[in-house]
CSV table of C-alpha atoms in Angstrom, one decimal:
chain,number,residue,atom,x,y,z
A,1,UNK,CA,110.9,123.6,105.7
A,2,UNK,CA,109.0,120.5,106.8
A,3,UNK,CA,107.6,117.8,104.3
A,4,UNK,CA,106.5,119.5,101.1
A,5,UNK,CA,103.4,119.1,99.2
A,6,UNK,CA,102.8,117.2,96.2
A,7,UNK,CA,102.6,120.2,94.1
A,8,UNK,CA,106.2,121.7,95.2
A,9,UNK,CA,107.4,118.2,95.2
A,10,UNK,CA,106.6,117.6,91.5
A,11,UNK,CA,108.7,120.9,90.4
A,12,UNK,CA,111.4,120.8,93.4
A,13,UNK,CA,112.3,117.0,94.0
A,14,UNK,CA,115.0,115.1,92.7
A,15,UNK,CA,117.1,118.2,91.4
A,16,UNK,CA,119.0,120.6,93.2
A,17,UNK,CA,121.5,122.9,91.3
A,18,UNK,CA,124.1,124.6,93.2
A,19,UNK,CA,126.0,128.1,92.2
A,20,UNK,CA,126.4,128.5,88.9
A,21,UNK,CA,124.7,125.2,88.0
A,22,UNK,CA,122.2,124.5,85.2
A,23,UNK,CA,118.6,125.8,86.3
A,24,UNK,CA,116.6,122.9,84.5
A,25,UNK,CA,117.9,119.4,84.7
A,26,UNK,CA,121.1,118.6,82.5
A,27,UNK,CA,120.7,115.5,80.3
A,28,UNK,CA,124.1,113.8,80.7
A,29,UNK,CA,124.0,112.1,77.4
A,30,UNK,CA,127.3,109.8,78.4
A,31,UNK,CA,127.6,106.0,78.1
A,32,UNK,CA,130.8,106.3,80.5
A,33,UNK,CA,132.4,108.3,83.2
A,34,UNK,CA,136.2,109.4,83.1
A,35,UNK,CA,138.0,108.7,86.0
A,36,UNK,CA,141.8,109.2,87.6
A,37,UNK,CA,143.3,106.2,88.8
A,38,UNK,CA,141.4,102.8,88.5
A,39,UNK,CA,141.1,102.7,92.2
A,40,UNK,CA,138.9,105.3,92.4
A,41,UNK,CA,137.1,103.5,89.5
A,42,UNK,CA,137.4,100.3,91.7
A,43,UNK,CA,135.4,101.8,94.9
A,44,UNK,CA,132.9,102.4,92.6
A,45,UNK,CA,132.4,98.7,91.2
A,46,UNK,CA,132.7,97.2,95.0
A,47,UNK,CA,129.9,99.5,95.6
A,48,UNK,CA,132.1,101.7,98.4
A,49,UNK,CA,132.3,105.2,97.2
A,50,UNK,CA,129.0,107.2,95.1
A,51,UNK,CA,129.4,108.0,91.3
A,52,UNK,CA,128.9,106.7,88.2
A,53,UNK,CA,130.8,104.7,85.6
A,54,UNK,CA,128.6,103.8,83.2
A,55,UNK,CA,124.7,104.7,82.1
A,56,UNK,CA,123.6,101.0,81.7
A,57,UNK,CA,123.8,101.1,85.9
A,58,UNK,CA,123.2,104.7,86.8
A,59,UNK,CA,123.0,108.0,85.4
A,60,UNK,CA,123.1,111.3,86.7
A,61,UNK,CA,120.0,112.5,84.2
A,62,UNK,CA,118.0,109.2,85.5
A,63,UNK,CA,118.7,109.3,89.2
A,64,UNK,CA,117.8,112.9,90.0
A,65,UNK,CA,114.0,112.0,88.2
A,66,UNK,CA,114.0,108.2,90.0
A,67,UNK,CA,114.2,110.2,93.1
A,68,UNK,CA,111.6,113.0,91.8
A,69,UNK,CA,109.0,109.7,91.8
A,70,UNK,CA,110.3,108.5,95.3
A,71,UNK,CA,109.9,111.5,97.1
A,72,UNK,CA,106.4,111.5,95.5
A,73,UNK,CA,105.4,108.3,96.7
A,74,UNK,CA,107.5,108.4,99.9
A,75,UNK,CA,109.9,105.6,99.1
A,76,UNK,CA,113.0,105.4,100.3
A,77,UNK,CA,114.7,104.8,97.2
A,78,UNK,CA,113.7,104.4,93.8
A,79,UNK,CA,115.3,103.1,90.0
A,80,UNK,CA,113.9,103.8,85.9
A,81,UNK,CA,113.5,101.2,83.7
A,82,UNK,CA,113.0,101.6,79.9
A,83,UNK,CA,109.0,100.8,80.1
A,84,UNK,CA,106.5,99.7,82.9
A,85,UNK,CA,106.3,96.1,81.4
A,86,UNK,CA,110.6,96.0,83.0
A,87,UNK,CA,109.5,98.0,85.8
A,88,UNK,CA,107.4,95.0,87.0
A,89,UNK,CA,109.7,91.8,85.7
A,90,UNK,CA,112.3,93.6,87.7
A,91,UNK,CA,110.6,94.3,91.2
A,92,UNK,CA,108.8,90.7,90.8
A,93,UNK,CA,112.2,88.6,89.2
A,94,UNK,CA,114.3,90.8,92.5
A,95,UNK,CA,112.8,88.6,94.9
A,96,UNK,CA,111.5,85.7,92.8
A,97,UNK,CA,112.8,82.9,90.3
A,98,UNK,CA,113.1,79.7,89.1
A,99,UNK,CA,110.9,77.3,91.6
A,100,UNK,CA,109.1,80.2,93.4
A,101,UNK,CA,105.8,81.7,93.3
A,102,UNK,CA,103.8,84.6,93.5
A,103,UNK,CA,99.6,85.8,93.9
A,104,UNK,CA,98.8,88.0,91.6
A,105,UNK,CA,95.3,90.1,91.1
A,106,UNK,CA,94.0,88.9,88.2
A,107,UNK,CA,92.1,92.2,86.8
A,108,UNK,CA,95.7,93.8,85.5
A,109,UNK,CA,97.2,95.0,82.4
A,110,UNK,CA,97.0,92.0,80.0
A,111,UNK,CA,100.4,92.8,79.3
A,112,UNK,CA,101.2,91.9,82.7
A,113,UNK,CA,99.4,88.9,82.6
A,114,UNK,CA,100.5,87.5,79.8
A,115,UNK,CA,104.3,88.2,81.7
A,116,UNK,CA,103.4,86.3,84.8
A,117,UNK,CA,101.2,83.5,83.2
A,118,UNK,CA,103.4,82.6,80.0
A,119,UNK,CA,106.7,84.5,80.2
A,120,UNK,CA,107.9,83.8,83.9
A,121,UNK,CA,106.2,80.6,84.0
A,122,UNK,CA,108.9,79.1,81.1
A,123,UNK,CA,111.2,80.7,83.5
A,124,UNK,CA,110.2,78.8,86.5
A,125,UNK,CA,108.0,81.3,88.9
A,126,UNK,CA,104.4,79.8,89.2
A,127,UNK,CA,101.4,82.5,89.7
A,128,UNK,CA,98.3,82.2,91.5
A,129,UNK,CA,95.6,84.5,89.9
A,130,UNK,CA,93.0,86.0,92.8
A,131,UNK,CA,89.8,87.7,92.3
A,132,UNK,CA,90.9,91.3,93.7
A,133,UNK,CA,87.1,91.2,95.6
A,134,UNK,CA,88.1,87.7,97.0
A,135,UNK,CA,87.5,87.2,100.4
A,136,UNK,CA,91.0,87.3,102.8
A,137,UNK,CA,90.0,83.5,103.3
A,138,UNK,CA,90.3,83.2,99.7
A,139,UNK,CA,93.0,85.3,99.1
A,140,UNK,CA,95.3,83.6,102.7
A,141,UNK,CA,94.7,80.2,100.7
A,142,UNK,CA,96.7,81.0,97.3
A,143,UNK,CA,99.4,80.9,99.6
A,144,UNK,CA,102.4,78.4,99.4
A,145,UNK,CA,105.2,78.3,101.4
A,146,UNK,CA,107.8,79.2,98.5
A,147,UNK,CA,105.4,82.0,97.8
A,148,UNK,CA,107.4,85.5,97.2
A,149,UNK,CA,105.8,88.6,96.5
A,150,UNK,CA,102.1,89.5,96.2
A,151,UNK,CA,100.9,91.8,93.0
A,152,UNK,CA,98.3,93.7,92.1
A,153,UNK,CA,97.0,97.5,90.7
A,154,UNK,CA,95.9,100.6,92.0
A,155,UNK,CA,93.1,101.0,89.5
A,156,UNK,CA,92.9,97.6,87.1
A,157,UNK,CA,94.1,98.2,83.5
A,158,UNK,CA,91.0,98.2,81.8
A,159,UNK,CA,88.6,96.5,84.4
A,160,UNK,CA,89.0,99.8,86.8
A,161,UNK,CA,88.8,97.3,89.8
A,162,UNK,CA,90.0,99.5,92.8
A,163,UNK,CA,92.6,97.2,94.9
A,164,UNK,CA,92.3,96.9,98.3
A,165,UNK,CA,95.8,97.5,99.3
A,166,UNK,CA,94.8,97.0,103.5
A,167,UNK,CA,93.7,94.0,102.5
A,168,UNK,CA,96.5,92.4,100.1
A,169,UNK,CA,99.0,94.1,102.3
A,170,UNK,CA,97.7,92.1,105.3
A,171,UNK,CA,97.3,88.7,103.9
A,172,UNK,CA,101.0,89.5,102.0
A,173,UNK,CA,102.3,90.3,106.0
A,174,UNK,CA,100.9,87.5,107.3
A,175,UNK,CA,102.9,85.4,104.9
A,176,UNK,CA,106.2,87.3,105.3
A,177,UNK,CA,106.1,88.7,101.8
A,178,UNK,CA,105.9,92.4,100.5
A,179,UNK,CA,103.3,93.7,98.8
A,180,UNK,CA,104.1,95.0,94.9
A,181,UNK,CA,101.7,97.5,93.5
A,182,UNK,CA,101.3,99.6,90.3
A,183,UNK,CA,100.4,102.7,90.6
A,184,UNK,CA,100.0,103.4,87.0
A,185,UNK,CA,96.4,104.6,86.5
A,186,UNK,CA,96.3,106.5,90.2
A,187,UNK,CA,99.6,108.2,90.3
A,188,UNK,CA,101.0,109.2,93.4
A,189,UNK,CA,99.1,112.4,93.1
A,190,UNK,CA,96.1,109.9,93.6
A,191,UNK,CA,97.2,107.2,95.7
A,192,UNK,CA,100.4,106.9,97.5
A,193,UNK,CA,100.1,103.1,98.2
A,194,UNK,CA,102.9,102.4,100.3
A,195,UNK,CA,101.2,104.8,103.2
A,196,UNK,CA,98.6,102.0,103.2
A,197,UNK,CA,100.5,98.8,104.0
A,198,UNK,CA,102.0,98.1,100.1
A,199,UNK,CA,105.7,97.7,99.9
A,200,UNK,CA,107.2,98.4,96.5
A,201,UNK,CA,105.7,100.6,94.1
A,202,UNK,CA,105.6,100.5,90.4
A,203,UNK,CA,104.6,103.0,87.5
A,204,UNK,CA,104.2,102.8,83.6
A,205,UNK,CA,106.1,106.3,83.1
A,206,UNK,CA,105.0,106.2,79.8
A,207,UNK,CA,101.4,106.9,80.8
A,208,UNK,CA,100.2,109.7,83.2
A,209,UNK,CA,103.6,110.7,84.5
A,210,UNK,CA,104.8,111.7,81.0
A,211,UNK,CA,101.3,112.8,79.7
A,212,UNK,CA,102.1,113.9,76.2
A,213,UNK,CA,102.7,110.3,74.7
A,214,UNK,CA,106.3,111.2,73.7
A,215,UNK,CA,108.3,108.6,76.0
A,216,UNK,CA,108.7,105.2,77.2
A,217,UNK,CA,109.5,104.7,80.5
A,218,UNK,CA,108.7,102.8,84.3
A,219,UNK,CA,110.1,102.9,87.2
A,220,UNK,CA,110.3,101.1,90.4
A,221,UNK,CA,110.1,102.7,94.0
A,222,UNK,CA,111.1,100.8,97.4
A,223,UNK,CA,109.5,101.8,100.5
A,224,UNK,CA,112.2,100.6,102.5
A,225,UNK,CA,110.1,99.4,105.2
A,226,UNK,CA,110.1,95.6,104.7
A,227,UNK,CA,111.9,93.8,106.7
A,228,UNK,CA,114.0,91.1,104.3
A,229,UNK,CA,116.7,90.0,107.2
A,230,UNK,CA,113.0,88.9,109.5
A,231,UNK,CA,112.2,86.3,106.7
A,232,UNK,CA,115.9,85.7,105.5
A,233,UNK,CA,115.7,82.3,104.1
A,234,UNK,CA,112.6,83.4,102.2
A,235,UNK,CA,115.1,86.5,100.4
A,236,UNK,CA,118.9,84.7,100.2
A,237,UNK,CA,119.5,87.0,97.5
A,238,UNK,CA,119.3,89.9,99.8
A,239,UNK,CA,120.3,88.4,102.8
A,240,UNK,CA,123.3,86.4,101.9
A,241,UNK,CA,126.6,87.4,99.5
A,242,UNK,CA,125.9,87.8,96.4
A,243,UNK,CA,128.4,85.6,94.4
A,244,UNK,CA,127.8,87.7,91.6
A,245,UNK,CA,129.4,90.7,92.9
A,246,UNK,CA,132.2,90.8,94.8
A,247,UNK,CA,130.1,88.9,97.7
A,248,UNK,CA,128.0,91.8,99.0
A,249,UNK,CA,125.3,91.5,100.9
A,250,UNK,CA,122.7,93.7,99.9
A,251,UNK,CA,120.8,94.0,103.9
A,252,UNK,CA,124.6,94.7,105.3
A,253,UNK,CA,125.8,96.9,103.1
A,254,UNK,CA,122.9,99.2,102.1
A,255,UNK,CA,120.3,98.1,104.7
A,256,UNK,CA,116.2,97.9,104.5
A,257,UNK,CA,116.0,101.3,102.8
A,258,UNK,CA,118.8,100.8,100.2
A,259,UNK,CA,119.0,96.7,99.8
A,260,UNK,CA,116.0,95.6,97.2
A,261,UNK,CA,117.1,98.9,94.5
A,262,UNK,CA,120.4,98.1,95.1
A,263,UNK,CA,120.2,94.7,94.2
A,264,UNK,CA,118.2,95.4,91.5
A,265,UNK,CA,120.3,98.0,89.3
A,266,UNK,CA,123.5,96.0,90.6
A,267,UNK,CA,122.5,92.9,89.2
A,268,UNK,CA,119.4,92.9,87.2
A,269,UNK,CA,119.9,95.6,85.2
A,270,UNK,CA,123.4,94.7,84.6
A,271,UNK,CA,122.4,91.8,83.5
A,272,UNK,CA,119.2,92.8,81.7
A,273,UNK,CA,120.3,96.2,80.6
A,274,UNK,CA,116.2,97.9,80.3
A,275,UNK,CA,117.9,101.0,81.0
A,276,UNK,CA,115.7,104.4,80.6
A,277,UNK,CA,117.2,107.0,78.4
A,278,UNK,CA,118.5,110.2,80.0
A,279,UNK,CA,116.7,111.6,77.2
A,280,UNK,CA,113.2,109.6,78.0
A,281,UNK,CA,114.1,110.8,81.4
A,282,UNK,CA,114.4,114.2,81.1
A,283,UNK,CA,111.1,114.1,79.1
A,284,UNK,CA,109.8,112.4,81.9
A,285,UNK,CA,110.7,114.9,84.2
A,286,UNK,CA,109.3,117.6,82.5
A,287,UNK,CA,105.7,115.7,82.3
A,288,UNK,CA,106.2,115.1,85.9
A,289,UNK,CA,106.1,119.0,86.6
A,290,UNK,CA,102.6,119.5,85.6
A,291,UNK,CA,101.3,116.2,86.9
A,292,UNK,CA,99.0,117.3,89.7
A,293,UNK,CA,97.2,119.7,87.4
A,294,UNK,CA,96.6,117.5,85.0
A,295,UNK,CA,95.2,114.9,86.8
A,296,UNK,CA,92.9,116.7,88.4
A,297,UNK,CA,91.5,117.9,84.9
A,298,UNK,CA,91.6,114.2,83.7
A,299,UNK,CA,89.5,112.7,86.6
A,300,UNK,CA,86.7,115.9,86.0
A,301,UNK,CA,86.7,115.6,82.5
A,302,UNK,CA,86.1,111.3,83.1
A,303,UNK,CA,83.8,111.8,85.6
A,304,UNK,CA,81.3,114.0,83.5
A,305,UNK,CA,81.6,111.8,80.8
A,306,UNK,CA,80.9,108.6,83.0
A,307,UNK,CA,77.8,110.8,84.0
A,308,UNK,CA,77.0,111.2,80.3
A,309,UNK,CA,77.2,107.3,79.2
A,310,UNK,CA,75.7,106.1,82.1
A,311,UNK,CA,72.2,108.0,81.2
A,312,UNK,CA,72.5,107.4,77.7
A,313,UNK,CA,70.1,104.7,76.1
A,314,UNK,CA,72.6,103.1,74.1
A,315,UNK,CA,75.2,102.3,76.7
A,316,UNK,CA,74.6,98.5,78.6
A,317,UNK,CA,77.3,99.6,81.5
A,318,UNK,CA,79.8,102.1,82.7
A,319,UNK,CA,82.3,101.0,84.7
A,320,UNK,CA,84.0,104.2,86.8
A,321,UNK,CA,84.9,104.2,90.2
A,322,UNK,CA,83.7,108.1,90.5
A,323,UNK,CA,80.1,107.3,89.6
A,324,UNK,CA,77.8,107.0,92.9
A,325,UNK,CA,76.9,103.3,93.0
A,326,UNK,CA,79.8,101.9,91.3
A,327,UNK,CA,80.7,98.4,93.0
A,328,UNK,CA,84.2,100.3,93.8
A,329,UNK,CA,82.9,103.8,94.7
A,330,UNK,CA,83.0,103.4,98.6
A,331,UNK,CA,86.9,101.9,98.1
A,332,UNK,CA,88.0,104.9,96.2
A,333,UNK,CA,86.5,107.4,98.1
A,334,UNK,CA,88.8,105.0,100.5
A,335,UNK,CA,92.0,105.1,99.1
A,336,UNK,CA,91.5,108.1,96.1
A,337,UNK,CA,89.8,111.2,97.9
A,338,UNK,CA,90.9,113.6,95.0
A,339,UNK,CA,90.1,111.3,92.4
A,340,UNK,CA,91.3,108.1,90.6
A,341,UNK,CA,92.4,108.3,87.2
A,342,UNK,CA,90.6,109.8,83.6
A,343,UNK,CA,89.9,106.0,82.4
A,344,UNK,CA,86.2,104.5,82.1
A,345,UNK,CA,85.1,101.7,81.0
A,346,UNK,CA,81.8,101.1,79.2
A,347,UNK,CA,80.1,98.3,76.8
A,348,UNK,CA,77.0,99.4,74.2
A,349,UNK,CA,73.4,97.5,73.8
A,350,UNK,CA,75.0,95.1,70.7
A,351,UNK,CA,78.4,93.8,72.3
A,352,UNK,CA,81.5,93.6,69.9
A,353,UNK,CA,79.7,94.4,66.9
A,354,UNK,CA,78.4,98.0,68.3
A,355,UNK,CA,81.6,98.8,70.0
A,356,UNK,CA,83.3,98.8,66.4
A,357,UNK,CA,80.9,101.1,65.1
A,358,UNK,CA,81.0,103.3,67.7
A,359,UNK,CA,84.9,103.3,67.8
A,360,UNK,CA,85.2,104.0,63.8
A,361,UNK,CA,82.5,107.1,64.2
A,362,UNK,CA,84.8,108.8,66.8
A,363,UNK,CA,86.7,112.2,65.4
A,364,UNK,CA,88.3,113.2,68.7
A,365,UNK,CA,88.7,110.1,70.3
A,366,UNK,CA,91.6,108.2,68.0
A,367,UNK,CA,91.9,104.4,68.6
A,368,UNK,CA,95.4,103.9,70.2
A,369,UNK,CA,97.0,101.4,72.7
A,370,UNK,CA,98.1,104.1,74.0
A,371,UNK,CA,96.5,105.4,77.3
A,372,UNK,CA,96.3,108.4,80.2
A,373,UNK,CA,97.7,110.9,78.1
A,374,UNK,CA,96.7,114.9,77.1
A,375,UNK,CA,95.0,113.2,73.9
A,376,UNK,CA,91.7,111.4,74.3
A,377,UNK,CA,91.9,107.7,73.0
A,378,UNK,CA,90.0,104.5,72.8
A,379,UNK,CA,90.6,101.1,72.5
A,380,UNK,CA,88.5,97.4,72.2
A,381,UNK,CA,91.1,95.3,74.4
A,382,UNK,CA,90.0,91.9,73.6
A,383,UNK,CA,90.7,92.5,70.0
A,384,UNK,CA,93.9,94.1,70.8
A,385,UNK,CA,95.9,94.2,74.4
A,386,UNK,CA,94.3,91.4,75.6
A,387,UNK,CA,93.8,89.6,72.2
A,388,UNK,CA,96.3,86.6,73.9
A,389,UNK,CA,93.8,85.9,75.9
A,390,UNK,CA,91.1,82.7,76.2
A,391,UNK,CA,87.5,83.4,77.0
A,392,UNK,CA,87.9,82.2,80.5
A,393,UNK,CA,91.2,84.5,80.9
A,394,UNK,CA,89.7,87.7,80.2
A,395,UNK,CA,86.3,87.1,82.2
A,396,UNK,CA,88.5,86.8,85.0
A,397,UNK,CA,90.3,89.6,84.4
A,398,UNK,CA,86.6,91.4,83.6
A,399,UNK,CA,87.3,92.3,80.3
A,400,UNK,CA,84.6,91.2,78.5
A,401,UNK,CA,84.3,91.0,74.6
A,402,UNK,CA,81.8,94.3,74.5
A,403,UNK,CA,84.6,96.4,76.9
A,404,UNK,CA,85.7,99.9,75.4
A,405,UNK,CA,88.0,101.3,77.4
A,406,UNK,CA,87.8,105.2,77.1
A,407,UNK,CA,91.2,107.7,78.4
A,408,UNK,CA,89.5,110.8,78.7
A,409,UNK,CA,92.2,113.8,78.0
A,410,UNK,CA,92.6,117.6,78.6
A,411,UNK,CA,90.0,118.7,75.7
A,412,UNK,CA,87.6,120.5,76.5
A,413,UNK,CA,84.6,118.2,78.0
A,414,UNK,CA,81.7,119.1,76.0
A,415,UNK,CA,83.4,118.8,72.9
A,416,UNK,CA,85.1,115.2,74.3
A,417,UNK,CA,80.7,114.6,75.2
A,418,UNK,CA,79.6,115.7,71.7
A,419,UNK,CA,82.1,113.5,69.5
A,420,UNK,CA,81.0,110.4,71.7
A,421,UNK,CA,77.1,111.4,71.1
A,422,UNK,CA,77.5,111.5,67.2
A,423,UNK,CA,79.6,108.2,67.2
A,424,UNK,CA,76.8,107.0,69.6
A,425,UNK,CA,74.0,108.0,67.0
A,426,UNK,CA,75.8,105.5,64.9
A,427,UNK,CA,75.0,102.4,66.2
């Protein structure tokens, strides 16, 4: 058969058993592998021969659902992590370190903020924070010449800016730099964002890819299209030995499809060890089955109920890239088609104040950090995700004081609409 679809993809990919063989995917709960003679053992370490030696690198469970999410995003090859927050210290930290720098979106995950602004700068790696609707003469001057990687998201984590990966992809080109996106919110059922110019992908496993709330995870996908040997002295670490193990170098050995994962299970996450489960994994992978279903039932359920708050006399804003006349509708119809994600975010007539009330009135909605799962959930960020935040830091990440960010989940919608107009009567 030619390329599958995503549907056939999410229960076929990744897995194949032969004669004989386990039907559903075998969770190889093994720290190490046994072997015959240390040279075969040997090949392994000097990266010559395929196999596995021990689960901190690789892991037969983890592998066959890394490639599961590459063939979904049409990567070339792809690596867990044990959350999203390592998925994205990884791809960036591959490519980028002590006296480098990086342009970042700044409407993302405060989590991922707080990593790039206080985290990585003690380590060294300065960030330039952009306004995703900058212009591309704006965004072309946060440039530097030791600049390495540009970063943004799919669907902003809670501000539901839609990126515009042409855009960011070009100005990250022109600079001979890849583009890093995370995919999180869209999925690949949404948005596949390396077909539109973006370079490596990321994903929070833990959110809609798993769906049930039951498993940390990330994972990291390499298009394999960048060319690191074009910009060499930009990438030594993929372009020159690598001192660190056994002198390899990654673009020789393993070349623009293989190099950047390579590199980064060889020696970050030996180093590192944020190792997914095979346990988490197969979890994972059994989320991953249903995937396309449920996001299509999570972006109708959040679109009726964007429709809902937006004529409701109570409600100041809705921010949802689905609702005609949002600032990003025109860009999602863009990039998303099908739909974006089952997130909206809205703010009440009485700010922080109101949002509380409404929040404590809510009987299916339960306040979580938690998001994109089966389970509807809510959550004020400023008092909680992005509660490290200054004033100035989380207006320009537009995630304002009076923000409630809403994950719409599988219920049914018009009980999800009446629990939201009862807590509503309450303010």
């Amino acid at each position: 058969m030619e390329k599958l679809r995503t549907e056939t993809l999410c229960i076929q990919a990744g897995y194949k058993p032969g004669n004989g063989e386990p039907r559903q995917l075998p969770i190889i709960q093994s720290t190490t592998f046994k072997y015959a003679t240390s040279e075969d053992m040997g090949k392994l370490f000097d990266l010559e021969a395929d196999g596995y030696f021990y689960s901190r690198l690789a892991n037969p469970t983890c592998d066959a659902v890394a490639a599961k999410i590459c063939a979904l995003e049409g990567g070339s090859t792809a690596m867990l992590t044990s959350s999203g927050q390592a998925a994205n210290f990884m791809a960036v930290f591959n490519i980028a370190s002590c006296g480098d720098h990086i342009v970042a979106s700044s409407a993302i995950y405060g989590g991922s903020f707080n990593l790039f602004s206080v985290t990585m700068k003690k380590m060294g790696l300065e960030t330039t924070f952009v306004d995703p609707d900058c212009t591309e003469e704006e965004l072309n001057a946060a440039f530097r010449p030791n600049t390495k990687a540009v970063f943004g998201e799919t669907i902003a984590n809670p501000a539901l800016k839609v990126l515009d990966i042409e855009k960011f992809a070009r100005a990250a080109h022109a600079h001979g730099v890849p583009l890093i996106v995370d995919n999180t919110f869209a999925t690949p059922i949404n948005c596949r964002p390396l077909e539109w110019g973006a370079d490596i992908v990321t994903h929070s496993t833990t959110k809609y890819m798993d769906g049930h709330a039951s498993a940390i995870g990330g994972c990291i996908v390499d298009g394999g299209k960048f060319d690191w040997t074009a910009y060499a002295d930009k990438f030594p670490g993929l372009t020159t030995p690598d001192d660190s193990y056994h002198g390899v170098t990654y673009t020789e050995r393993f070349g623009l499809g293989g190099a950047f994962i390579t590199k980064c299970t060889a020696q970050l996450m030996r180093d590192f060890g944020c190792v997914q489960s095979p346990q988490v994994a197969y979890i994972l992978n059994l989320g991953l089955e249903s995937l396309p279903f449920r996001m299509k039932q999570h972006c109708a359920n959040a679109q009726a109920i964007a429709e809902y708050l937006k004529g409701h006399e109570k409600v100041k804003w809705v921010k949802y890239c689905g609702l005609e006349g949002d600032r990003y509708y025109n860009l999602a119809k863009k990039y998303m088609p099908n739909g974006s994600c089952g997130v909206i975010s809205f703010g009440l007539n009485g700010g922080r104040t109101a949002a509380e009330t409404f929040m404590k009135h809510l009987k299916l909605g339960s306040i979580e950090t938690h998001v994109a799962d089966s389970r509807t959930c809510c959550l004020h960020p400023a008092s909680s995700t992005h509660r490290q935040m200054t004033d100035a830091e989380l207006d320009a990440a537009c995630v304002g004081a009076d923000l409630i960010r809403l994950s719409c989940g599988l219920e049914n919608v018009q009980d999800l609409i009446e629990d939201i107009g009862q807590a509503l009567e309450k303010v």
